[in-house]
XYZ file of C-alpha atoms in Angstrom:
720
model
C 130.701 -69.775 -106.801
C 129.201 -71.970 -104.211
C 130.464 -75.111 -102.383
C 128.240 -78.077 -100.658
C 128.891 -76.756 -96.903
C 127.503 -73.012 -97.818
C 124.842 -71.718 -95.578
C 121.659 -71.689 -97.892
C 120.420 -68.218 -96.819
C 123.591 -66.739 -98.156
C 123.392 -68.729 -101.354
C 119.390 -68.583 -101.992
C 118.310 -65.556 -99.714
C 114.170 -65.394 -98.543
C 113.556 -68.857 -100.327
C 115.942 -70.843 -97.377
C 113.504 -69.967 -94.518
C 110.739 -72.101 -95.819
C 113.536 -74.356 -97.413
C 114.433 -74.730 -93.539
C 111.250 -74.882 -91.818
C 109.474 -77.047 -93.835
C 112.342 -79.683 -94.964
C 115.179 -79.073 -92.648
C 117.599 -78.067 -95.376
C 120.438 -75.363 -94.293
C 123.251 -75.848 -96.563
C 123.974 -76.210 -100.278
C 124.979 -79.832 -100.376
C 121.569 -80.841 -98.309
C 119.708 -79.056 -101.026
C 121.502 -80.633 -104.049
C 120.925 -84.344 -102.458
C 116.773 -83.444 -102.300
C 116.568 -85.032 -105.359
C 113.509 -85.226 -107.443
C 110.946 -87.389 -106.781
C 109.843 -88.118 -110.400
C 110.035 -86.657 -113.615
C 107.309 -85.423 -115.857
C 106.926 -83.683 -119.264
C 104.830 -81.298 -120.086
C 102.291 -83.798 -121.628
C 102.449 -85.883 -118.521
C 101.262 -82.595 -116.397
C 97.701 -83.313 -115.190
C 95.776 -82.279 -118.355
C 92.405 -80.005 -117.306
C 90.089 -82.158 -119.072
C 91.373 -85.402 -116.216
C 90.960 -83.221 -113.133
C 89.015 -84.532 -110.100
C 87.470 -83.424 -106.971
C 90.010 -82.635 -104.170
C 93.305 -83.458 -106.416
C 96.078 -81.556 -105.572
C 97.714 -81.073 -109.281
C 99.884 -79.110 -111.133
C 98.670 -77.910 -114.502
C 100.333 -75.665 -117.310
C 97.928 -73.137 -118.936
C 97.905 -69.961 -120.105
C 95.822 -67.066 -118.988
C 92.831 -66.319 -121.103
C 91.083 -63.348 -118.768
C 91.248 -61.944 -115.865
C 88.138 -60.221 -114.420
C 86.926 -58.632 -111.710
C 83.670 -59.266 -109.931
C 81.450 -58.514 -106.937
C 81.390 -60.507 -103.956
C 77.927 -62.346 -103.510
C 77.213 -61.602 -100.007
C 79.317 -58.847 -98.829
C 80.884 -56.133 -100.368
C 84.090 -55.813 -102.315
C 85.173 -58.090 -105.287
C 87.423 -61.069 -106.342
C 89.619 -62.104 -109.394
C 88.353 -64.607 -111.713
C 91.053 -65.746 -113.784
C 90.698 -68.438 -116.844
C 93.293 -70.390 -117.680
C 93.674 -73.355 -121.115
C 95.919 -75.646 -121.852
C 94.997 -75.369 -125.340
C 91.970 -77.619 -125.055
C 89.905 -77.170 -122.057
C 89.467 -74.025 -119.185
C 90.393 -74.047 -115.666
C 88.836 -71.171 -113.445
C 90.874 -69.692 -110.663
C 89.812 -67.647 -107.935
C 91.819 -65.416 -106.429
C 90.470 -63.286 -102.424
C 91.651 -60.128 -100.556
C 95.555 -59.395 -101.147
C 95.957 -62.334 -103.291
C 93.662 -60.870 -105.917
C 95.538 -57.607 -106.091
C 98.841 -59.815 -106.824
C 97.330 -62.180 -109.179
C 95.793 -59.411 -111.135
C 99.600 -58.042 -111.290
C 101.193 -61.208 -112.483
C 99.042 -62.894 -114.936
C 97.638 -60.837 -116.935
C 95.759 -62.601 -120.149
C 98.515 -64.166 -122.018
C 100.856 -65.329 -119.504
C 101.992 -68.888 -119.306
C 102.830 -70.457 -116.153
C 102.436 -73.525 -113.743
C 99.796 -73.641 -111.515
C 99.383 -75.643 -108.091
C 96.428 -76.122 -105.743
C 93.203 -78.378 -104.969
C 90.805 -79.348 -107.597
C 87.159 -78.137 -107.026
C 84.460 -79.691 -109.203
C 81.267 -78.428 -110.226
C 78.688 -80.320 -112.245
C 75.285 -79.248 -113.535
C 73.379 -81.235 -116.598
C 75.936 -81.811 -119.051
C 77.916 -78.592 -117.683
C 81.612 -79.195 -115.814
C 83.224 -76.565 -114.132
C 86.720 -77.116 -112.857
C 88.185 -74.411 -110.636
C 91.446 -74.020 -108.131
C 90.951 -71.360 -105.229
C 94.221 -69.545 -104.439
C 96.621 -71.843 -105.918
C 100.184 -71.343 -105.504
C 101.591 -70.306 -109.216
C 104.811 -69.707 -111.442
C 105.195 -67.875 -114.742
C 107.554 -68.860 -116.966
C 108.741 -64.980 -117.523
C 109.667 -65.680 -113.865
C 111.857 -68.884 -114.141
C 113.225 -67.606 -117.311
C 112.218 -70.839 -119.440
C 110.072 -70.386 -122.424
C 106.554 -72.741 -122.483
C 108.891 -74.739 -125.354
C 112.312 -75.273 -123.311
C 109.469 -76.454 -120.173
C 107.878 -78.997 -122.625
C 111.600 -80.243 -124.015
C 112.664 -81.561 -121.124
C 111.404 -83.552 -117.963
C 110.268 -81.268 -115.377
C 111.833 -82.469 -111.648
C 108.960 -82.973 -109.070
C 110.349 -82.672 -105.518
C 109.443 -84.265 -102.235
C 107.609 -80.864 -100.820
C 105.574 -79.471 -97.963
C 102.655 -77.437 -97.167
C 103.275 -74.027 -98.271
C 106.394 -74.894 -100.750
C 105.701 -76.280 -104.197
C 107.670 -78.172 -106.004
C 108.492 -75.102 -108.548
C 109.779 -73.126 -105.334
C 112.395 -75.645 -104.470
C 113.706 -76.239 -108.330
C 114.100 -72.393 -108.108
C 116.259 -72.530 -105.193
C 118.281 -75.576 -106.969
C 118.655 -73.742 -110.531
C 120.254 -70.967 -108.235
C 122.987 -72.831 -106.816
C 123.637 -74.519 -109.753
C 124.417 -71.329 -111.807
C 127.254 -71.298 -109.649
C 128.175 -74.620 -108.122
C 131.980 -75.249 -108.365
C 132.951 -78.999 -106.462
C 136.074 -80.713 -105.834
C 135.052 -84.420 -107.011
C 135.483 -87.166 -103.959
C 135.748 -89.707 -106.725
C 139.407 -90.132 -108.169
C 139.657 -89.378 -111.883
C 140.923 -93.104 -112.419
C 137.605 -94.682 -111.056
C 135.642 -92.408 -112.749
C 137.410 -93.600 -116.075
C 137.318 -96.967 -115.040
C 133.680 -97.345 -114.477
C 132.175 -95.045 -116.860
C 131.312 -92.177 -114.207
C 130.863 -88.953 -115.091
C 131.712 -86.229 -112.945
C 129.926 -85.112 -109.490
C 128.902 -81.718 -110.637
C 128.062 -82.928 -113.678
C 125.773 -85.963 -112.198
C 123.727 -83.044 -109.713
C 123.131 -80.853 -113.107
C 122.053 -83.679 -114.848
C 119.786 -84.970 -112.249
C 118.316 -81.362 -111.610
C 118.123 -80.193 -115.167
C 117.939 -83.053 -117.337
C 117.973 -82.651 -121.073
C 116.263 -86.284 -121.385
C 115.489 -89.195 -119.057
C 119.060 -90.888 -120.539
C 120.556 -87.744 -118.259
C 118.747 -88.955 -115.170
C 119.622 -92.196 -115.943
C 123.319 -91.459 -116.103
C 122.991 -89.217 -112.772
C 121.673 -91.662 -110.853
C 124.397 -94.412 -111.471
C 126.945 -91.459 -110.342
C 125.057 -90.274 -107.472
C 124.255 -94.118 -106.294
C 127.905 -95.138 -106.598
C 128.879 -91.635 -104.617
C 126.609 -93.248 -102.194
C 128.174 -96.315 -101.853
C 132.094 -95.513 -102.604
C 132.080 -92.903 -99.583
C 130.408 -95.162 -96.541
C 132.882 -98.020 -98.140
C 135.741 -95.619 -97.788
C 134.775 -94.995 -94.446
C 134.276 -98.546 -93.487
C 137.767 -99.613 -94.989
C 139.394 -96.657 -93.592
C 137.882 -98.011 -90.143
C 138.943 -101.899 -90.927
C 142.635 -100.571 -91.307
C 142.666 -98.710 -88.456
C 140.954 -101.425 -86.165
C 144.237 -103.716 -87.339
C 146.648 -101.622 -86.205
C 145.546 -101.814 -82.701
C 146.944 -103.977 -80.209
C 145.355 -106.791 -77.800
C 146.204 -109.425 -75.550
C 146.234 -112.884 -77.488
C 144.035 -115.584 -75.572
C 144.819 -118.671 -77.108
C 143.052 -120.665 -74.797
C 145.017 -123.879 -73.440
C 144.357 -127.424 -73.705
C 143.688 -128.439 -70.571
C 141.285 -125.548 -69.276
C 137.931 -124.910 -68.549
C 136.930 -125.284 -72.191
C 137.776 -128.480 -73.027
C 135.840 -129.709 -69.679
C 133.024 -127.886 -70.851
C 132.973 -129.290 -74.271
C 133.357 -132.876 -72.334
C 130.309 -131.942 -70.353
C 128.032 -131.065 -73.160
C 125.073 -133.072 -73.756
C 124.625 -132.410 -76.936
C 126.869 -132.464 -80.267
C 127.601 -129.062 -81.796
C 126.849 -128.504 -84.907
C 129.040 -128.206 -87.920
C 128.187 -124.540 -87.966
C 128.797 -124.158 -84.474
C 132.346 -125.698 -84.767
C 133.321 -124.009 -87.639
C 132.155 -120.387 -86.118
C 133.757 -121.383 -82.977
C 137.421 -121.979 -84.991
C 137.244 -118.589 -86.682
C 136.606 -116.680 -83.351
C 139.030 -119.299 -82.039
C 141.757 -118.021 -84.238
C 140.616 -114.351 -84.134
C 141.262 -114.556 -80.016
C 144.749 -115.789 -80.453
C 145.930 -112.466 -82.350
C 147.497 -109.723 -81.218
C 144.663 -107.463 -82.606
C 141.349 -107.019 -81.628
C 138.552 -109.051 -82.857
C 135.693 -107.551 -84.463
C 133.142 -109.941 -85.100
C 129.443 -110.045 -86.167
C 128.057 -113.298 -85.449
C 124.167 -113.635 -86.605
C 122.114 -116.300 -86.399
C 118.658 -117.766 -86.894
C 116.360 -117.948 -83.824
C 117.466 -120.822 -81.643
C 120.784 -121.586 -83.793
C 122.816 -121.987 -80.544
C 124.830 -118.193 -80.084
C 125.051 -118.460 -76.903
C 127.294 -121.828 -76.696
C 129.648 -120.378 -79.148
C 129.758 -116.925 -77.082
C 130.263 -119.080 -73.822
C 132.745 -121.338 -75.749
C 134.912 -117.907 -76.557
C 134.640 -116.789 -73.163
C 135.956 -119.452 -71.655
C 139.095 -119.402 -74.202
C 139.929 -115.669 -72.648
C 139.278 -117.231 -69.411
C 141.588 -120.147 -69.601
C 144.053 -117.669 -71.051
C 143.831 -115.448 -67.563
C 141.613 -112.958 -68.992
C 137.496 -111.664 -68.135
C 134.964 -111.822 -70.284
C 131.366 -109.561 -70.474
C 128.150 -110.048 -71.610
C 126.455 -106.844 -72.164
C 122.383 -107.454 -72.606
C 119.845 -104.263 -73.506
C 117.184 -105.502 -70.479
C 117.741 -106.852 -67.093
C 115.367 -109.894 -67.890
C 117.622 -110.553 -70.506
C 120.897 -109.961 -68.510
C 119.358 -112.328 -65.690
C 118.196 -115.099 -68.535
C 121.817 -114.988 -69.698
C 123.696 -115.265 -66.092
C 120.706 -118.652 -65.447
C 121.801 -120.102 -68.454
C 125.469 -119.656 -68.416
C 125.770 -120.941 -64.862
C 123.438 -123.953 -65.646
C 125.298 -124.921 -68.984
C 128.965 -124.360 -66.660
C 127.158 -126.372 -63.535
C 130.008 -126.990 -60.969
C 132.533 -124.711 -63.558
C 130.895 -121.964 -62.272
C 130.923 -122.272 -58.606
C 134.317 -123.617 -58.602
C 134.707 -127.471 -58.628
C 137.413 -129.827 -58.897
C 138.334 -128.369 -62.407
C 138.815 -125.037 -60.929
C 136.102 -123.346 -62.693
C 135.496 -119.603 -62.316
C 132.750 -117.720 -61.137
C 130.224 -116.016 -62.999
C 128.980 -112.510 -61.958
C 125.347 -110.908 -62.400
C 125.633 -106.930 -62.567
C 122.494 -104.677 -62.843
C 121.524 -101.226 -62.238
C 118.365 -102.657 -59.938
C 120.332 -105.217 -57.739
C 121.220 -104.714 -53.950
C 123.850 -102.704 -52.292
C 125.416 -106.083 -50.841
C 125.010 -108.047 -54.322
C 126.100 -105.175 -56.169
C 129.227 -104.793 -53.918
C 130.142 -108.415 -54.261
C 130.257 -108.200 -58.086
C 131.810 -105.189 -58.548
C 134.660 -106.320 -56.258
C 134.619 -109.877 -57.996
C 134.858 -107.887 -61.455
C 137.588 -105.618 -60.147
C 139.518 -107.935 -58.535
C 139.665 -110.902 -61.314
C 137.849 -113.328 -59.601
C 134.643 -113.357 -62.039
C 135.948 -114.558 -65.130
C 132.798 -114.098 -66.766
C 130.104 -110.682 -65.825
C 126.877 -110.532 -67.365
C 125.485 -106.950 -67.257
C 123.246 -104.353 -68.383
C 123.906 -100.598 -68.878
C 125.057 -100.671 -65.428
C 128.142 -102.115 -66.834
C 129.333 -99.286 -68.971
C 129.509 -96.897 -65.744
C 132.729 -95.690 -64.572
C 133.553 -97.317 -61.452
C 132.730 -100.318 -62.606
C 136.486 -101.723 -63.337
C 138.325 -105.410 -64.303
C 140.979 -107.059 -63.613
C 141.940 -107.965 -67.491
C 139.096 -107.411 -69.688
C 139.767 -109.541 -72.655
C 136.637 -110.129 -74.674
C 133.499 -108.046 -74.494
C 130.024 -109.744 -75.936
C 127.182 -107.747 -76.765
C 124.183 -109.070 -77.677
C 121.370 -107.739 -79.749
C 123.565 -104.741 -80.475
C 121.430 -102.722 -82.404
C 119.857 -101.528 -78.458
C 123.288 -99.616 -77.712
C 124.399 -96.956 -78.744
C 127.968 -95.552 -79.796
C 129.271 -94.226 -76.607
C 127.953 -97.232 -74.625
C 129.858 -99.769 -76.777
C 133.103 -97.083 -76.669
C 132.705 -96.950 -72.825
C 132.909 -100.715 -72.607
C 135.454 -100.981 -75.288
C 137.955 -98.654 -73.550
C 137.597 -100.574 -69.898
C 140.066 -102.894 -71.553
C 143.348 -102.780 -69.418
C 146.503 -104.278 -71.779
C 144.981 -102.693 -74.784
C 141.957 -103.349 -76.628
C 139.423 -106.488 -75.812
C 138.561 -108.510 -78.670
C 134.440 -107.806 -79.561
C 131.807 -110.416 -80.349
C 128.537 -108.677 -81.574
C 125.399 -110.889 -81.427
C 122.420 -110.836 -83.564
C 119.577 -112.916 -83.915
C 117.775 -110.819 -86.534
C 119.274 -112.666 -89.452
C 120.956 -109.473 -92.089
C 120.581 -109.474 -95.984
C 124.106 -109.615 -97.274
C 124.010 -106.459 -98.943
C 123.290 -104.662 -95.118
C 125.877 -106.691 -93.486
C 128.483 -105.032 -96.546
C 126.665 -101.589 -95.561
C 126.206 -101.363 -91.988
C 128.915 -103.766 -90.502
C 131.148 -103.587 -93.570
C 134.090 -102.981 -90.439
C 133.403 -106.231 -88.984
C 133.930 -109.925 -90.115
C 130.644 -111.568 -90.432
C 130.139 -115.242 -89.067
C 126.561 -116.990 -89.634
C 124.758 -120.067 -87.508
C 122.078 -120.872 -90.353
C 121.834 -124.679 -88.844
C 119.775 -125.658 -86.018
C 120.756 -127.668 -83.057
C 119.281 -131.558 -83.547
C 116.290 -131.386 -81.375
C 114.630 -127.920 -82.404
C 110.973 -128.847 -83.594
C 109.545 -126.967 -86.737
C 107.258 -124.150 -85.662
C 103.897 -123.848 -87.491
C 102.656 -120.294 -88.429
C 99.207 -119.187 -88.918
C 97.546 -116.282 -89.378
C 94.063 -115.394 -87.565
C 92.068 -112.658 -89.253
C 89.791 -111.975 -85.987
C 87.689 -109.002 -87.634
C 86.610 -111.369 -90.652
C 86.327 -115.087 -88.806
C 86.188 -114.141 -84.883
C 85.581 -118.204 -84.599
C 88.972 -118.412 -85.751
C 89.984 -116.304 -82.338
C 87.886 -118.488 -80.190
C 89.404 -121.821 -81.748
C 92.774 -120.168 -81.184
C 91.911 -120.415 -76.878
C 91.039 -123.843 -77.782
C 94.235 -125.066 -79.015
C 95.936 -122.823 -76.099
C 93.648 -124.768 -73.225
C 94.579 -128.070 -75.028
C 98.427 -127.454 -74.832
C 97.950 -126.254 -71.325
C 95.871 -129.836 -71.124
C 99.089 -131.765 -72.302
C 101.654 -129.922 -69.832
C 102.497 -127.396 -71.766
C 102.872 -123.521 -71.319
C 102.057 -120.707 -73.643
C 102.958 -116.848 -74.654
C 100.453 -114.254 -75.171
C 102.102 -110.619 -76.259
C 100.486 -107.375 -76.716
C 101.652 -104.263 -77.906
C 101.427 -102.333 -75.115
C 101.138 -102.646 -71.238
C 98.000 -101.069 -70.314
C 98.793 -97.564 -68.828
C 99.396 -94.439 -70.806
C 102.801 -94.786 -71.209
C 103.159 -98.627 -72.316
C 104.197 -99.287 -75.793
C 107.031 -101.662 -75.826
C 106.463 -102.984 -79.302
C 107.734 -101.885 -82.641
C 104.393 -100.129 -83.664
C 103.029 -99.686 -87.067
C 101.852 -95.699 -86.368
C 100.916 -95.487 -90.143
C 97.203 -95.613 -89.156
C 95.808 -93.124 -86.282
C 92.270 -93.825 -86.710
C 92.884 -97.166 -85.291
C 91.668 -98.556 -81.870
C 94.611 -98.650 -79.637
C 96.435 -101.223 -79.992
C 95.708 -104.146 -77.090
C 97.433 -103.871 -73.997
C 99.036 -106.734 -71.186
C 96.917 -105.511 -68.349
C 93.757 -105.756 -69.991
C 93.584 -109.129 -72.034
C 95.320 -110.954 -69.492
C 92.311 -110.057 -66.860
C 89.827 -110.936 -69.946
C 91.521 -114.087 -70.855
C 91.512 -114.880 -66.754
C 87.757 -114.178 -66.509
C 86.638 -115.683 -70.266
C 88.113 -118.250 -72.884
C 91.263 -119.376 -70.225
C 89.426 -119.614 -67.035
C 90.530 -121.681 -64.614
C 94.333 -121.490 -66.040
C 97.073 -120.042 -64.258
C 97.751 -116.966 -66.011
C 100.584 -113.958 -64.927
C 101.903 -110.488 -66.912
C 105.671 -109.681 -67.701
C 105.888 -106.131 -68.625
C 109.367 -103.791 -68.511
C 107.412 -101.279 -66.361
C 107.292 -104.387 -63.102
C 110.112 -104.319 -60.482
C 113.206 -106.018 -61.453
C 112.919 -108.560 -58.775
C 109.345 -108.937 -59.840
C 109.897 -109.430 -63.752
C 112.573 -112.010 -63.029
C 110.589 -114.131 -60.211
C 107.470 -114.134 -62.767
C 110.532 -115.718 -65.402
C 111.348 -117.845 -62.774
C 107.985 -119.476 -62.142
C 107.113 -119.867 -65.858
C 110.486 -121.640 -66.095
C 109.746 -123.838 -63.066
C 106.161 -124.532 -64.875
C 104.283 -122.641 -62.246
C 102.478 -120.214 -64.800
C 100.613 -121.714 -67.408
C 99.976 -118.735 -69.976
C 102.312 -115.901 -69.344
C 100.833 -112.592 -70.972
C 103.878 -110.324 -72.026
C 104.993 -107.389 -74.271
C 108.310 -107.985 -75.960
C 110.361 -108.106 -73.060
C 110.410 -112.297 -74.134
C 111.061 -111.242 -77.666
C 115.091 -112.066 -77.448
C 117.235 -114.701 -75.364
C 114.032 -116.028 -72.945
C 114.548 -120.132 -72.956
C 111.629 -121.855 -71.433
C 111.708 -125.385 -73.428
C 108.322 -126.467 -71.957
C 106.476 -123.277 -73.740
C 104.839 -124.884 -77.358
C 102.365 -122.239 -78.723
C 102.313 -118.177 -78.952
C 99.658 -115.832 -79.892
C 100.839 -112.538 -81.287
C 97.798 -109.944 -80.047
C 97.702 -107.035 -83.028
C 100.210 -108.943 -84.525
C 99.917 -105.895 -87.546
C 101.853 -103.901 -85.549
C 104.579 -105.428 -85.214
C 107.803 -105.596 -87.871
C 108.520 -108.937 -89.358
C 111.637 -109.653 -87.817
C 110.184 -108.699 -84.436
C 107.313 -111.819 -85.150
C 110.138 -113.941 -86.464
C 112.163 -113.057 -83.469
C 109.303 -113.700 -80.408
C 107.954 -116.998 -82.583
C 111.394 -118.020 -81.846
C 110.699 -118.306 -77.687
C 108.367 -121.550 -78.585
C 109.413 -124.858 -80.064
C 112.715 -124.365 -78.551
C 112.650 -128.348 -76.174
C 111.513 -130.616 -78.713
C 107.837 -130.113 -78.622
C 106.476 -128.797 -81.637
C 105.697 -124.995 -81.851
C 102.964 -123.100 -82.880
C 102.434 -119.367 -83.187
C 99.283 -117.314 -83.686
C 99.081 -114.129 -85.260
C 95.882 -112.514 -84.683
C 95.060 -109.462 -86.552
C 92.074 -107.152 -88.082
C 93.756 -106.311 -90.474
C 91.722 -107.017 -93.948
C 92.985 -109.624 -96.968
C 95.315 -108.080 -99.343
C 96.118 -104.896 -97.517
C 100.594 -104.196 -96.733
C 99.929 -105.294 -93.093
C 97.970 -108.285 -93.665
C 100.574 -109.744 -96.392
C 103.220 -109.203 -94.224
C 101.721 -111.366 -91.824
C 101.515 -113.791 -94.811
C 104.787 -113.774 -95.240
C 105.710 -114.433 -91.869
C 103.616 -117.410 -91.746
C 104.803 -118.625 -95.014
C 108.277 -119.296 -93.908
C 110.752 -119.906 -91.066
C 114.015 -118.668 -92.970
C 115.030 -115.406 -90.971
C 117.163 -114.431 -94.022
C 114.273 -114.753 -96.634
C 112.085 -112.654 -94.279
C 114.854 -109.936 -93.577
C 114.418 -109.401 -96.958
C 111.004 -108.613 -97.152
C 111.612 -106.346 -93.940
C 113.989 -104.177 -95.575
C 111.682 -104.308 -98.574
C 108.949 -102.375 -96.610
C 110.985 -100.249 -94.865
C 112.984 -96.988 -95.137
C 116.586 -97.196 -95.752
C 117.449 -95.067 -92.977
C 115.480 -97.393 -90.727
C 117.811 -99.891 -91.016
C 120.631 -97.846 -90.895
C 119.618 -96.252 -87.623
C 118.701 -92.904 -88.761
C 115.459 -93.189 -87.543
C 116.130 -94.080 -84.390
C 118.221 -91.108 -83.921
C 115.863 -88.554 -85.302
C 118.750 -87.845 -88.392
C 117.820 -88.130 -92.348
C 119.658 -91.171 -93.476
C 122.770 -90.556 -95.599
C 121.502 -93.064 -98.286
C 119.285 -91.251 -100.908
C 119.875 -93.062 -104.152
C 121.227 -96.125 -103.033
C 118.992 -98.909 -102.424
C 120.369 -102.007 -100.496
C 118.929 -104.727 -102.305
C 118.680 -103.662 -105.659
C 122.192 -102.549 -105.811
C 124.223 -105.063 -104.548
C 126.552 -105.000 -107.340
C 126.990 -100.948 -106.455
C 127.901 -101.587 -102.782
C 130.501 -104.733 -104.183
C 132.261 -102.441 -106.777
C 132.312 -99.548 -104.434
C 133.654 -101.432 -101.586
C 136.299 -103.127 -104.115
C 137.631 -99.519 -105.477
C 137.521 -98.611 -101.756
C 139.851 -101.171 -100.725
C 141.941 -100.812 -103.425
C 142.491 -96.945 -103.175
C 143.517 -97.188 -99.168
C 145.524 -99.915 -99.345
C 147.484 -97.941 -102.322
C 146.944 -94.503 -100.110
C 146.027 -95.280 -96.581
C 146.418 -91.201 -95.871
C 144.591 -90.544 -98.781
C 147.375 -87.667 -99.584
C 146.687 -87.738 -103.118
C 142.960 -87.702 -102.695
C 142.125 -84.483 -100.479
C 138.666 -84.384 -101.622
C 137.743 -87.796 -100.753
C 139.857 -87.296 -97.598
C 137.303 -84.264 -97.062
C 134.684 -85.833 -97.639
C 135.436 -88.526 -94.901
C 136.648 -86.720 -92.391
C 133.200 -84.808 -92.525
C 130.709 -87.803 -92.603
C 132.565 -89.055 -89.467
C 132.614 -85.530 -87.868
C 129.143 -85.280 -88.563
C 126.406 -86.927 -86.107
C 124.823 -88.741 -88.961
C 127.736 -91.099 -88.996
C 126.655 -92.753 -85.926
C 124.939 -95.712 -88.283
C 128.303 -96.386 -89.556
C 130.033 -96.812 -85.849
C 128.724 -100.766 -85.168
C 131.955 -102.076 -84.170
């Protein structure tokens, strides 16, 4: 009898070593969740007649002869094995020790599976097909007959060099024969939804009698993943609802009211509605956990600032955490600019807005730390520096996290624990629109607010793909357009994936094709433009390795209109707001992700000027990379693009597993295609935990949740 957490070495013996080294599988559970990637019937396995040169294939056949033959050019012999599939013949060649082993294991009459790379020799009308040193397994060794093998679908597993699919299959059969599991999905839920037991589903997925078994198994295993994940999130939400926070209702005659009176524009209906949701959350004695997502330029910063002012009006402090110094400085300037004299005192009192970053000078840092600790600063804007232990707040009431996916769990927890009188309220902002199913899965323990309406005055952005390899004159025209915009008194961005030194990738680069030339670099492109098509214009560079004061100085100069063209990496991706910039050229655009391209182009068209974004690429027409760029050019709908992005990426990337180097917990569930499964699982988990919060009557589910939360792979769930 075996269970999920049993070490694989104990369950399958010597086979465990190649499974661990090739696939990282170390436990019975990991092996059983290494599901087949496809199934084949015997007739679907590659017939000998259709074998092509250099293909890696698996064939089934019967040994018709095995003959020792002398080497042509040296002493010794090799084993020449002939195999037939009943119609055609295949030659197998074995040399050295492999020949002696094959001679013992493959006598004439043996029926077996053979796997290897095909060689085809053609002479006249003669076509000879062979495999050299193939891997093989006879049916005598598997305990199956060819008839049994032919009668049922054959699972074909994701494998690796030196680990044939049937070796994985053999290990799976070994553990299935002695498997005994407690089912985490309660019997009542299974019966209501017509689902099989987990043990039955695992047997069907790995040893199906027909494809109907596979379909039924997949339905149960998809629900398993969704149900366990949603149970974790529901339990976290229930726990959070029991935490205490100080209510921050604001007041009628405070900073927020004065700020609203001074706004030079009308809030959109969406901004007002989301603002009311947040205000109601802040007024409660339980901490807010809300995700604010919105299109690029939808006005999230104004919404967040109004929430911060409500907290300040209630006697508390708010902190805005940004992922980079450039963005923190931009937020600080933006907030101070919006508040005007309310940020310096003024006749209405106001509150100090402090900036706290890791590279600040000693005197400025001491002043910011003192303002935060004393409460003089009602609003603190910072980077990771705010998370350090010696940074204290007088009464931290609200944490606003911008572009939260760039922060780790420990960092968020460290900031949350700085709330003195109970936990602070938390508002997470992202400008990367999230499909509904992803929001339910990744952010299932947060309330979600969405801003989709752009403020009045935002001009549309026109996007075009510039096929630099096919039509180089299009690239020449792109630089002419930049000169034309600058001639009208406007400014431009040129974005590159790399800085220019050996370390410098800052973009979301596509590294699938390592034979391509290196990605274009900021330093090289800036020099080439200044000496060539943009000669005479004021061209400057911005990237993450510049000193903080230099970066801030460049951004201030660009904002003042003292720079015509800013050649930059993705440090300008979020938060940078220069209304006079009207055109962006993204070099090697196919090396960026869909969402990142959408973020980048949101830097133009912000001041009422029509925006133009040019996606320069050498990707040929019809390739996946080019289709991705065409999708970005075809729509400004970030939610539609987020679906395109998700369809082209692994689920684990979306959930954060790729960033942490860990495997995703999702094997069967597909977030876009299985929305109904996720919704059903969410409803079932909510009902179950409402009736039994401690899962007293559901020990197997409780054990599964505890294991998942304890395991480091649960990091992607920690979004609050």
